[in-house]
Amino acid sequence: MKFNRFKYCKSGKYRMFMLAFLLLSIIFWFSLPSNLFQDPTSTILYSREGSLLGARIADDGQWRFPDLVETPNKFEKSLLTFEDQYFYWHPGVNPVAVGRAVIQNLKSGRIVSGGSTISMQLIRISRKGKSRSVYQKLVEMLLALRLELSYSKEEILAKYASHAPFGGNVVGLDAAAWRFFGRNVNELSWSEATTLAVLPNAPSLIYPGKNSEKLRLKRNRLLDRLLQKGEIDSTTCELAKQEEIPQKIHHLPRIAPHLLDRAHKEHRGEKVISTINYGLQERVNSIVRKHQKHLEANEIHNIAVLVLSTETGQALSYVGNSERTGFNNHGNQVDIIRSARSTGSVLKPFLFASMINEGEILSNTLVPDIPTQIAGYSPKNFNLRYDGAVPAKNALARSLNVPSVRMLRGYGVERFHFLLRKMGMNTLNRPAGHYGLSLILGGAEGRMWELCGMYASMSRILNHYNSYDGTYYTNDIRKASYTIQKNKLKREDSQPIMKASAIYQTFEALLEVNRPDGENGWKSFSSSQKVAWKTGTSFGFRDAWAIGTTPKYVVGVWVGNADGEGRPGLTGVSVAAPVMFDVFDLLPKTEWFEQPYEEMDLVPICRNSGHRAGRWCEEVDSMWISKSGLETEVCPYHKLVHLDQSKRYRVNSDCENVSNMVHQSWFVLPPAIEWYYKKRNPLYRPLPTFRDDCIGTGDSKVMELIYPKGNDRLFVPIDLDGMRGSVVFEMAHHDPEMTVYWHLDGEFIGTTSQSHQKELSPAEGEHLLTLVDEQGVTLYKKFSVVGKNEHKTSIDN
């Protein structure tokens, strides 16, 4: 076979040509970066309606908003008329425009026209300041052709509008519209759209406030061209020319600055569509400003307000702190909504609801309110008084500390700690023992964001139970949010952490929230709608809280000083509650929660004790209680007593014939409780004493030691004169006129009557206190006195 050299050479050149073409095609295809722009962008925050709430400048110091999805119609028509009227017809390079530019440049002897299309300009912007040489122009043309293969015309136009320079540190149409005209891009007039369309052509030369006449002439010429093309009519053209050229840079809105800071940390450089209601946010801001002026007179400088939708858990208003006033900065930049602060009493409703839920109390069950010392911890009520005993719901409504601590001791700190964690209180990052019983009085810190979310979860559980045929859902307990999230209901197969009936009774109790206002009266708040609300005040008057809920809304308010400085009069009821009710007045009125009858029973309740009525209860009311309440004990305070014919004295079979006895039901409280209860309840009838000839009753419960309780370890301080100090021992007796004989370690030390208090100075070591009344009833009490070092060790532990 004869070798054909010519044919071989021809096929070799063809293969070389094809290889070169393939290589160039690959280079051409990969010449365009996958992401044209790597520049940082501003974080911008919008309301749910699309109104700008605020923006943070990008990390490189430029006002550069995230990319537009589409280009506004007015700007698009203005830009294409000015820059590239054949944009939708050319493939990225306009040969006619390039040819015209070459001829003009040759005639002038210098570059007077570039013939660049929008696509070419976008490539030039993305390449960051490359030289304007012929070579670079050819590269731009090549990349523009490649650009058109990956992006639609609309996408190219939107990217150009998003990254075009508008002078100074303003990049992109969105940022320019706000900085130069103070409005959204979709709200621009023809005059404003044409002004912005001509700015990228020479951003360093033409800038608002400088060369205004040159900018005005350029804008007017563009308006005339739009008129010639029929894009606008003559009236629109003339009116547009009458509008002023921008003379200054506008400040961006600061409607929710603290939420913007939060969004910047969590969604840096993104466009965040929040759940905030723009109109409500502005009105809440006004309320905060009004109260801030009043509170500053008392050196109280910070207020935070959060409004949530109970159904969604979404934030409708977010005021992280009050505005800075004058030249003083009082920590106004701190977002209190996300800051951990002492909770005061705002956790008490969760304990009340849990004890109702577990069948440990009923709403009206009497809870002791007497001087209490538990392992060295001695809580005090806000008013420094004691009622002896109060219904549980009144203890909640009046925010009494002593009953709350005693309820928590009965319920268990560990159980309550677990419940709060399940409800969403993530600030409890230490074991329950670290907080102890002070957990219920503000011994732990909480964030308003989580606390309001917990109240919203309770309202959501109750609402959904009534709306969805007694069904519980696992995701009803969830965190609050400030971005729109879809939460599908997830059915709860096991027992819920808190039942609707317990929540309903808690909210009913919270309708009556009030707090003592001095000795002569009570201060309470009312609203045009029913609101279940709770106040709280931290130790030292540092934090004042008020959180309220209706079926649709939760409003949380914190007032205080961000630096923790306490102020006289800084209480939840006096400073936080007025703000909360002003905010509720802004919200649509709602009906009250529907009672969950299927989870409740109508049962007889003892009117005096609040327990289920027992055999000897005479005054009985019918009340709706949770089914779990059927397991609570019957009234332990009513018993049958035997009186003589005069009904003035008690008797027994040793001193009176049974046929002569009068048998009567009597409401009898333990001595320590009775001692305080009868002072606050004038209708209370103390148990009659035994007739003189009826002795030896053996009733050891007629007297009770108030202090000390239990096997107490006491520390007796040394006075300044070096002598040992003293401790006041106190006891209560059913008969206040009864004389009581006091003995310490077997030695008689004195008597008391009416007010049973004795001041003692026992030495270190073990002691036995013996109390004997006139009828021979005896009470023993063992206690120990510890030294200074041992006392310090017990405190440290």
GROMACS .gro file of N, CA, C and O in nm, residues 311 460-473 476 487 489 491 594 598:
model
   84
  311GLU      N    1  -4.948   3.207   6.885
  311GLU     CA    2  -4.970   3.097   6.791
  311GLU      C    3  -4.840   3.056   6.723
  311GLU      O    4  -4.810   2.937   6.711
  460ARG      N    5  -5.007   2.859   7.401
  460ARG     CA    6  -5.026   2.780   7.280
  460ARG      C    7  -5.082   2.642   7.314
  460ARG      O    8  -5.170   2.590   7.244
  461ILE      N    9  -5.032   2.581   7.422
  461ILE     CA   10  -5.084   2.451   7.464
  461ILE      C   11  -5.233   2.460   7.493
  461ILE      O   12  -5.313   2.378   7.448
  462LEU      N   13  -5.271   2.563   7.568
  462LEU     CA   14  -5.412   2.579   7.606
  462LEU      C   15  -5.499   2.607   7.483
  462LEU      O   16  -5.607   2.550   7.467
  463ASN      N   17  -5.451   2.695   7.395
  463ASN     CA   18  -5.527   2.727   7.273
  463ASN      C   19  -5.548   2.604   7.186
  463ASN      O   20  -5.658   2.577   7.138
  464HIS      N   21  -5.441   2.528   7.164
  464HIS     CA   22  -5.449   2.413   7.074
  464HIS      C   23  -5.533   2.301   7.133
  464HIS      O   24  -5.603   2.230   7.060
  465TYR      N   25  -5.526   2.283   7.265
  465TYR     CA   26  -5.608   2.180   7.328
  465TYR      C   27  -5.756   2.209   7.302
  465TYR      O   28  -5.834   2.118   7.271
  466ASN      N   29  -5.795   2.335   7.313
  466ASN     CA   30  -5.935   2.371   7.293
  466ASN      C   31  -5.974   2.372   7.145
  466ASN      O   32  -6.089   2.347   7.109
  467SER      N   33  -5.878   2.402   7.058
  467SER     CA   34  -5.909   2.415   6.914
  467SER      C   35  -5.905   2.281   6.841
  467SER      O   36  -5.968   2.266   6.737
  468TYR      N   37  -5.827   2.185   6.894
  468TYR     CA   38  -5.808   2.059   6.823
  468TYR      C   39  -5.853   1.938   6.906
  468TYR      O   40  -5.783   1.839   6.920
  469ASP      N   41  -5.974   1.950   6.963
  469ASP     CA   42  -6.041   1.838   7.029
  469ASP      C   43  -5.955   1.769   7.135
  469ASP      O   44  -5.940   1.646   7.137
  470GLY      N   45  -5.900   1.848   7.222
  470GLY     CA   46  -5.826   1.792   7.334
  470GLY      C   47  -5.698   1.723   7.297
  470GLY      O   48  -5.658   1.626   7.362
  471THR      N   49  -5.632   1.772   7.193
  471THR     CA   50  -5.507   1.711   7.146
  471THR      C   51  -5.387   1.793   7.194
  471THR      O   52  -5.390   1.915   7.197
  472TYR      N   53  -5.279   1.721   7.228
  472TYR     CA   54  -5.154   1.786   7.266
  472TYR      C   55  -5.051   1.765   7.154
  472TYR      O   56  -5.053   1.664   7.083
  473TYR      N   57  -4.961   1.860   7.140
  473TYR     CA   58  -4.860   1.855   7.033
  473TYR      C   59  -4.722   1.877   7.093
  473TYR      O   60  -4.702   1.964   7.178
  476ASP      N   61  -4.553   2.233   7.063
  476ASP     CA   62  -4.616   2.352   7.120
  476ASP      C   63  -4.521   2.423   7.214
  476ASP      O   64  -4.531   2.544   7.236
  487ASN      N   65  -4.421   2.584   6.130
  487ASN     CA   66  -4.423   2.479   6.232
  487ASN      C   67  -4.548   2.394   6.218
  487ASN      O   68  -4.658   2.438   6.250
  489LEU      N   69  -4.796   2.100   6.321
  489LEU     CA   70  -4.833   2.037   6.447
  489LEU      C   71  -4.788   1.892   6.450
  489LEU      O   72  -4.812   1.817   6.357
  491ARG      N   73  -4.829   1.555   6.676
  491ARG     CA   74  -4.914   1.499   6.782
  491ARG      C   75  -4.831   1.442   6.896
  491ARG      O   76  -4.727   1.379   6.874
  594GLU      N   77  -6.056   2.965   7.651
  594GLU     CA   78  -6.168   2.876   7.673
  594GLU      C   79  -6.131   2.772   7.779
  594GLU      O   80  -6.021   2.718   7.779
  598GLU      N   81  -6.310   1.916   7.953
  598GLU     CA   82  -6.288   1.772   7.948
  598GLU      C   83  -6.180   1.726   8.045
  598GLU      O   84  -6.176   1.608   8.082
   0.00000   0.00000   0.00000
